[in-house]
Structure formats: C-alpha cells, structure tokens
C-alpha cells in the first residue's frame, strides 16, 4: 500500500493546457475516484500517475518516493483498462499469470499467486477456460486478477465498467468495493459516471476542463458543493437551477426573487452580498415537496416517471423554467396537472455570479 501525492501537475499538448496545476494527496488505502465530463482530463491524469504520459510540470510521489520520470514498471502500480486486453488463446490461469511469467518467478510462486487471486475474485472454477467462454463481468475480473498478482502499491482503474450493461455494472461496483475492503490497497478509479463515484469512493476528485473543482467525500460534494459545476454534476436527478436577484440579506440568510417572480429564502452566509445582486439558486429534486396549502412554486407537470419507491416529476414554472422533483412513489399527479412545490430554506443552495457557493449555515454535520 502507498500514499499518492500530486504537486502542481500540469499537462499541455502544444499551446493547449489540458491539466491546470493539480495538487492533491491520496492517503494510504483510500479508494479515490476521478470524475468529470468527457475531455476534463481525468484519464490523462491517470496515465500520468501510471507513467504512460509525462506531465509538463509538477512532481509525483508514490509511497513517499518521487517517481517523476520513472518508467511505469518502476512505479509499483498496476492498471486495469476499459478494454480487458486479454489474450484470447490463453486460459484464465495463463492470462492472470502472464506478468509473473515475464518476471520469471518460480512455478510454485506463480501457482500460489494466481490461485490466491482467483480465490479473491471467485474465478477458481474458470481457470482453465478461455476468455471467449466467459461473461463480460468474468473477463473484467480476470483483468483485475492480472493486476492483483503483481502485488502493486497502487491500483489504477480507467473506466473498467463502461463496456458492461447496467445491471452488471451495478454488480461489479459491489464486487470492486468488496475487493478494496479485502486488499486495503490504494486505488484510483476514473469514471464519467457520478453514480459510480458516489457509491464506491472514499473521496472524489471532480475535474472540469482540467481544473480540480473539488476534492472531498461523496456526502461533502452532495451537501456542500463549492461551485455550481459540482452541484450540478453530483446527484441524480440533477440539481434544479433558477436565476434570481437578491431582495433581502439578513444575519440568518438571504431571500431572492426567482425568474418566475416567486420568493425563495436560503439559510446561507450572505456576508458582503448586496440587495439587487444576481445569483443562482439551486434545489435538489429530493428537497422539493408537494404543497398541501397551495403555497410555493407553481409548476405545470409535463412528464411523470414512476419508479416504485419514488416518482420523478418533470415540469415547468410559469415562466418556462424547467424543474424536476423526486416525490413519494404514491404521489397522485399526472401530466397536465398544475401543482405547487415547497422547499425548506435549510436545503436551498445559492451561487454567486462567478459560480461559487455561498456557505450554507445549516448543512448536515459531515
């Protein structure tokens, strides 16, 4: 196991800078996920850690040792790619054993390491099968097994589940989380899927355009996003945003007039903010409730999704602004209805004109 430290990592292709001054520390044994939209730099950053790409500037430490400029094999890392990259003519045993054969380890060591990995990954009854005889999930486990036998300081995963169907991805998320609990090895995992990030990570690195937007636990990013981008990227369904103007600033929070002329109060720190300032309000779909008194946001219902335990409602405010609410599964409403939604001021987020969040006064103690 090992710590990972990135110090002011930048990467440029010609005149185009794709990573901007990335600094972070991954603790020994953590499961860290890099997440962000396509092109944000997450795979490039992972390849720099692996030694497959060179950074333009900055330093990289693994286990307290600077590895800047070292070859991949000298870094003590093992990487699992999106494509399984298995040898089709070799058995599962030989695919897992391949890196050990290259090291010319004794046969007894090879056998014991492969069997230990196969036990961990529930592949003992597949050791003599060829990759063509395996399911997608089993092939991915073989690729992981080939990394495990090397006993690396650091595991790197580059979107390993993206080729699997939805149900198998869910099962493999659980398997990878259990694998981390067994091995207690530092893992860095890249994905564009924020659900994978939220369910698997100890901490999440959110990247946007090569910039580190926020680094924290899943619940910190969900309840205390530092920027509008993080607030909108984390959470499913995504956060609702409303353009608004501050109409009151007090010691307990702010009140703003939204584009549909409704008044919304948020318990945030408005110090230094002025009445009349342009802001953006953010409300998570889970924080909206149907009003029983006719108060709140007036919404024309467009689409209803029944998911059993919850009902997802899509609609529009009377000025046309789109809104989504995650309501009780038995909520009685239909497309074409007009409903009113209320929200607790404790749960309303406010972002200034630069996209930075005003600190919430009543966010959960995380």
Coordinates of C-alpha atoms in Angstrom, one line a residue:
X1 CA 0.0 0.0 0.0
X2 CA 1.1 3.6 -0.5
X3 CA 0.2 7.2 -0.4
X4 CA -0.1 9.2 -3.7
X5 CA 0.9 12.9 -3.9
X6 CA 0.4 15.2 -6.8
X7 CA 2.2 18.5 -6.6
X8 CA 1.2 21.2 -9.2
X9 CA 0.8 18.8 -12.1
X10 CA 0.2 20.5 -15.4
X11 CA -0.1 18.9 -18.9
X12 CA 0.0 20.7 -22.2
X13 CA -0.3 19.5 -25.8
X14 CA 1.4 22.2 -27.8
X15 CA -0.2 25.5 -26.7
X16 CA -3.2 23.8 -25.2
X17 CA -3.1 23.2 -21.4
X18 CA -5.3 20.2 -20.5
X19 CA -4.4 20.0 -16.8
X20 CA -4.0 23.1 -14.7
X21 CA -1.9 22.9 -11.5
X22 CA -3.4 19.7 -10.0
X23 CA -2.4 19.2 -6.4
X24 CA -3.8 16.5 -4.0
X25 CA -2.8 13.8 -1.6
X26 CA -4.4 10.3 -1.6
X27 CA -4.0 8.6 1.8
X28 CA -2.7 5.0 2.2
X29 CA -5.5 2.5 1.5
X30 CA -8.0 5.1 0.1
X31 CA -10.4 4.4 -2.8
X32 CA -10.3 7.7 -4.8
X33 CA -12.5 8.4 -7.9
X34 CA -11.7 10.9 -10.6
X35 CA -14.9 12.0 -12.1
X36 CA -16.0 14.6 -14.7
X37 CA -17.4 15.1 -18.2
X38 CA -15.6 13.8 -21.3
X39 CA -12.5 15.8 -22.0
X40 CA -12.0 17.1 -18.5
X41 CA -8.5 15.5 -18.1
X42 CA -9.3 12.6 -15.8
X43 CA -7.8 9.8 -18.0
X44 CA -4.8 12.0 -18.8
X45 CA -4.1 12.5 -15.1
X46 CA -4.4 8.7 -14.5
X47 CA -2.0 8.0 -17.3
X48 CA 0.5 10.5 -15.8
X49 CA 0.3 8.6 -12.5
X50 CA 0.9 5.3 -14.3
X51 CA 3.9 6.7 -16.2
X52 CA 2.2 6.2 -19.6
X53 CA 2.3 10.0 -20.2
X54 CA 4.7 12.7 -18.9
X55 CA 3.4 15.8 -17.1
X56 CA 4.6 19.1 -18.5
X57 CA 5.5 20.3 -15.0
X58 CA 5.0 19.3 -11.4
X59 CA 6.1 16.4 -9.2
X60 CA 4.6 13.0 -8.4
X61 CA 5.2 10.9 -5.3
X62 CA 4.1 7.3 -4.6
X63 CA 4.8 5.8 -1.2
X64 CA 6.8 8.9 -0.2
X65 CA 9.2 8.5 -3.2
X66 CA 9.3 10.8 -6.1
X67 CA 8.6 8.8 -9.3
X68 CA 8.6 11.7 -11.8
X69 CA 10.3 10.5 -14.9
X70 CA 10.4 6.8 -13.9
X71 CA 9.1 4.1 -16.2
X72 CA 5.7 2.5 -15.4
X73 CA 7.3 -0.8 -14.3
X74 CA 9.4 1.1 -11.7
X75 CA 6.4 2.8 -10.1
X76 CA 4.8 -0.2 -8.4
X77 CA 1.4 0.4 -10.0
X78 CA -1.0 -1.9 -11.8
X79 CA -3.5 -0.6 -14.3
X80 CA -6.9 -2.0 -15.4
X81 CA -8.2 -0.6 -18.7
X82 CA -11.6 -0.1 -20.2
X83 CA -10.8 -2.9 -22.7
X84 CA -10.0 -6.2 -21.0
X85 CA -6.9 -6.7 -23.2
X86 CA -6.9 -10.5 -22.5
X87 CA -5.0 -12.9 -24.7
X88 CA -7.8 -15.0 -26.4
X89 CA -5.6 -18.0 -26.9
X90 CA -4.6 -18.3 -23.3
X91 CA -6.6 -19.7 -20.4
X92 CA -7.7 -17.6 -17.5
X93 CA -4.9 -19.1 -15.4
X94 CA -2.3 -18.1 -18.0
X95 CA -3.8 -14.6 -18.6
X96 CA -3.5 -13.9 -14.8
X97 CA -0.1 -15.5 -14.7
X98 CA 1.3 -13.6 -17.6
X99 CA 3.0 -10.7 -15.7
X100 CA 4.5 -13.2 -13.3
X101 CA 5.9 -15.2 -16.3
X102 CA 7.6 -12.1 -17.5
X103 CA 9.3 -11.7 -14.1
X104 CA 10.4 -15.3 -14.4
X105 CA 9.2 -16.2 -11.0
X106 CA 9.4 -19.8 -9.8
X107 CA 6.5 -22.0 -10.9
X108 CA 5.4 -22.6 -7.3
X109 CA 5.2 -18.8 -6.7
X110 CA 3.2 -18.3 -9.9
X111 CA 0.7 -21.0 -9.0
X112 CA 0.2 -19.8 -5.5
X113 CA -0.3 -16.1 -6.5
X114 CA -2.7 -17.0 -9.3
X115 CA -4.8 -19.2 -7.1
X116 CA -4.9 -16.6 -4.4
X117 CA -6.1 -14.0 -6.9
X118 CA -8.7 -16.5 -8.3
X119 CA -10.0 -17.2 -4.8
X120 CA -10.4 -13.5 -4.1
X121 CA -12.2 -12.9 -7.4
X122 CA -14.3 -16.1 -7.4
X123 CA -12.6 -17.5 -10.6
X124 CA -11.4 -20.9 -9.3
X125 CA -13.8 -22.8 -11.5
X126 CA -12.9 -20.7 -14.6
X127 CA -9.1 -21.1 -14.5
X128 CA -9.0 -23.5 -17.5
X129 CA -11.5 -21.5 -19.6
X130 CA -10.6 -19.2 -22.5
X131 CA -11.8 -15.6 -22.5
X132 CA -14.4 -16.4 -25.1
X133 CA -16.1 -18.7 -22.7
X134 CA -16.6 -16.0 -20.0
X135 CA -19.2 -13.3 -19.4
X136 CA -18.2 -9.7 -19.5
X137 CA -18.0 -9.4 -15.7
X138 CA -15.8 -12.5 -15.5
X139 CA -13.5 -11.1 -18.2
X140 CA -13.2 -7.9 -16.2
X141 CA -12.3 -9.9 -13.1
X142 CA -9.6 -11.7 -15.0
X143 CA -8.1 -8.4 -16.0
X144 CA -8.2 -7.3 -12.3
X145 CA -6.7 -10.6 -11.3
X146 CA -3.8 -10.0 -13.6
X147 CA -3.2 -6.7 -11.7
X148 CA -3.6 -8.3 -8.3
X149 CA -0.9 -10.9 -8.7
X150 CA 1.7 -8.2 -9.2
X151 CA 1.0 -7.0 -5.6
X152 CA 1.2 -3.3 -6.6
X153 CA 1.5 -0.4 -4.3
X154 CA -1.3 1.3 -6.2
X155 CA -4.2 0.1 -8.4
X156 CA -5.3 2.3 -11.3
X157 CA -8.7 1.7 -13.0
X158 CA -9.6 3.5 -16.3
X159 CA -13.4 3.3 -16.7
X160 CA -13.3 -0.5 -16.2
X161 CA -17.1 -1.0 -16.2
X162 CA -18.1 1.1 -19.2
X163 CA -18.4 -1.9 -21.5
X164 CA -20.9 -3.7 -19.2
X165 CA -24.7 -3.5 -19.2
X166 CA -26.4 -1.5 -16.5
X167 CA -27.3 -4.5 -14.2
X168 CA -23.8 -6.0 -14.5
X169 CA -22.2 -2.6 -13.8
X170 CA -24.2 -2.4 -10.5
X171 CA -23.0 -5.9 -9.5
X172 CA -19.4 -5.1 -10.4
X173 CA -19.5 -1.9 -8.4
X174 CA -20.3 -4.0 -5.3
X175 CA -17.5 -6.5 -6.2
X176 CA -14.9 -3.8 -6.6
X177 CA -15.9 -2.2 -3.3
X178 CA -15.6 -5.6 -1.6
X179 CA -12.3 -6.2 -3.3
X180 CA -10.9 -2.9 -1.9
X181 CA -12.1 -3.9 1.6
X182 CA -10.2 -7.2 1.3
X183 CA -7.0 -5.8 -0.2
X184 CA -6.8 -2.5 1.6
X185 CA -4.7 -1.2 -1.3
X186 CA -4.7 2.4 -2.5
X187 CA -7.0 2.6 -5.6
X188 CA -7.5 5.4 -8.1
X189 CA -10.5 4.9 -10.3
X190 CA -11.6 7.0 -13.3
X191 CA -15.2 7.3 -14.5
X192 CA -17.6 9.7 -16.1
X193 CA -20.5 8.1 -14.2
X194 CA -21.2 10.1 -11.0
X195 CA -23.3 7.2 -9.6
X196 CA -20.1 5.0 -9.6
X197 CA -18.2 7.8 -8.0
X198 CA -20.8 8.3 -5.2
X199 CA -21.3 4.6 -4.4
X200 CA -17.6 3.5 -4.5
X201 CA -15.3 6.3 -3.4
X202 CA -13.9 7.3 0.0
X203 CA -13.2 10.6 -1.6
X204 CA -14.0 12.1 -5.1
X205 CA -11.9 14.3 -7.3
X206 CA -14.2 16.4 -9.5
X207 CA -12.4 17.7 -12.7
X208 CA -13.8 20.3 -15.1
X209 CA -11.8 21.5 -18.1
X210 CA -8.5 20.3 -16.5
X211 CA -9.2 22.2 -13.2
X212 CA -9.8 20.5 -9.9
X213 CA -13.2 21.8 -8.8
X214 CA -13.4 20.0 -5.5
X215 CA -11.9 17.0 -3.6
X216 CA -13.9 15.5 -0.8
X217 CA -16.2 12.7 0.4
X218 CA -19.3 11.9 -1.6
X219 CA -21.5 13.5 1.1
X220 CA -19.4 16.7 1.2
X221 CA -19.8 17.1 -2.5
X222 CA -23.5 16.4 -2.4
X223 CA -24.4 18.6 0.6
X224 CA -21.6 21.2 0.4
X225 CA -20.6 21.8 -3.2
X226 CA -18.1 24.6 -3.6
X227 CA -19.2 25.5 -7.1
X228 CA -22.2 25.4 -9.3
X229 CA -20.5 22.9 -11.6
X230 CA -20.0 20.4 -8.7
X231 CA -23.6 20.9 -7.5
X232 CA -24.9 20.2 -11.0
X233 CA -22.6 17.3 -11.7
X234 CA -23.1 15.4 -8.4
X235 CA -26.6 14.0 -7.7
X236 CA -29.2 12.1 -9.7
X237 CA -31.6 13.5 -10.9
X238 CA -29.5 16.7 -11.3
X239 CA -30.0 19.8 -9.2
X240 CA -32.5 22.4 -10.4
X241 CA -31.1 25.9 -11.0
X242 CA -33.0 29.2 -11.1
X243 CA -31.7 32.7 -12.0
X244 CA -32.7 35.1 -9.2
X245 CA -32.0 38.5 -7.7
X246 CA -31.3 39.1 -4.0
X247 CA -34.1 41.0 -2.4
X248 CA -33.0 40.7 1.3
X249 CA -29.8 39.9 3.2
X250 CA -30.1 39.1 6.9
X251 CA -28.0 37.5 9.6
X252 CA -29.7 34.2 9.0
X253 CA -29.7 34.0 5.3
X254 CA -30.9 35.6 2.0
X255 CA -34.2 36.0 0.1
X256 CA -34.2 36.1 -3.6
X257 CA -36.8 36.8 -6.3
X258 CA -36.6 34.0 -8.9
X259 CA -37.3 34.5 -12.6
X260 CA -40.9 33.4 -12.2
X261 CA -41.3 36.2 -9.5
X262 CA -41.5 33.7 -6.6
X263 CA -39.6 34.5 -3.4
X264 CA -37.3 31.9 -2.1
X265 CA -35.3 32.0 1.2
X266 CA -32.0 30.3 1.8
X267 CA -30.1 29.9 5.0
X268 CA -26.7 30.8 3.7
X269 CA -24.0 33.2 4.7
X270 CA -24.8 36.3 2.7
X271 CA -22.0 38.5 4.2
X272 CA -20.8 41.1 1.8
X273 CA -23.7 40.5 -0.6
X274 CA -25.9 43.3 -1.7
X275 CA -29.6 43.6 -2.5
X276 CA -30.0 43.5 -6.2
X277 CA -27.1 41.2 -6.8
X278 CA -27.6 38.5 -9.5
X279 CA -27.4 34.9 -8.1
X280 CA -28.4 31.4 -9.0
X281 CA -30.5 29.3 -6.7
X282 CA -30.0 25.5 -6.6
X283 CA -32.6 23.0 -5.2
X284 CA -32.1 19.2 -5.4
X285 CA -35.2 17.3 -6.6
X286 CA -35.2 15.3 -3.4
X287 CA -35.7 18.5 -1.4
X288 CA -38.9 19.5 -3.1
X289 CA -42.3 18.5 -1.6
X290 CA -45.9 18.8 -2.8
X291 CA -47.6 21.7 -1.1
X292 CA -50.8 20.9 0.8
X293 CA -51.8 24.6 1.1
X294 CA -51.3 25.9 -2.4
X295 CA -48.1 27.8 -1.4
X296 CA -44.7 27.6 -3.1
X297 CA -43.5 27.2 -6.7
X298 CA -46.3 26.8 -9.3
X299 CA -45.5 24.0 -11.7
X300 CA -47.1 22.7 -14.8
X301 CA -46.5 18.9 -14.9
X302 CA -45.1 17.6 -18.2
X303 CA -43.8 14.1 -17.5
X304 CA -44.1 11.5 -14.7
X305 CA -41.7 8.6 -14.1
X306 CA -43.0 6.0 -11.7
X307 CA -40.0 4.2 -10.1
X308 CA -41.9 2.4 -7.3
X309 CA -40.4 3.9 -4.2
X310 CA -40.3 7.4 -5.8
X311 CA -42.0 9.3 -8.5
X312 CA -39.9 11.7 -10.7
X313 CA -41.9 14.7 -11.9
X314 CA -40.7 17.0 -14.7
X315 CA -42.4 20.3 -15.2
X316 CA -42.1 24.0 -15.8
X317 CA -42.6 27.1 -13.8
X318 CA -45.0 29.6 -15.3
X319 CA -42.0 31.5 -16.9
X320 CA -41.0 28.3 -18.7
X321 CA -38.1 27.4 -16.4
X322 CA -37.7 23.6 -16.2
X323 CA -37.9 21.9 -12.8
X324 CA -37.6 18.3 -11.6
X325 CA -38.9 16.9 -8.3
X326 CA -38.3 13.5 -6.7
X327 CA -41.6 12.8 -4.8
X328 CA -43.2 9.9 -2.9
X329 CA -43.9 6.9 -5.0
X330 CA -47.6 7.2 -4.4
X331 CA -47.8 10.9 -5.3
X332 CA -51.1 11.5 -7.1
X333 CA -50.4 13.6 -10.1
X334 CA -50.5 13.3 -13.9
X335 CA -49.1 15.2 -17.0
X336 CA -51.1 18.4 -17.5
X337 CA -51.7 18.9 -13.7
X338 CA -50.7 22.2 -12.0
X339 CA -49.1 21.6 -8.6
X340 CA -47.3 23.7 -6.0
X341 CA -43.9 22.7 -4.6
X342 CA -42.3 23.9 -1.4
X343 CA -38.7 23.7 -0.1
X344 CA -37.0 24.0 3.3
X345 CA -34.7 27.1 3.3
X346 CA -32.1 24.9 5.0
X347 CA -31.7 22.9 1.8
X348 CA -31.5 25.8 -0.8
X349 CA -28.1 26.4 -2.3
X350 CA -27.1 29.9 -3.6
X351 CA -24.3 30.6 -6.1
X352 CA -22.8 34.0 -6.9
X353 CA -22.3 35.4 -10.4
X354 CA -18.9 33.6 -10.6
X355 CA -20.4 30.2 -9.8
X356 CA -19.1 30.0 -6.2
X357 CA -21.4 28.7 -3.5
X358 CA -22.4 30.8 -0.5
X359 CA -21.7 28.7 2.6
X360 CA -24.8 27.0 4.0
X361 CA -25.5 27.8 7.6
X362 CA -27.4 24.6 8.3
X363 CA -25.7 22.0 6.1
X364 CA -25.5 18.5 7.7
X365 CA -22.6 17.8 10.0
X366 CA -20.4 15.7 7.8

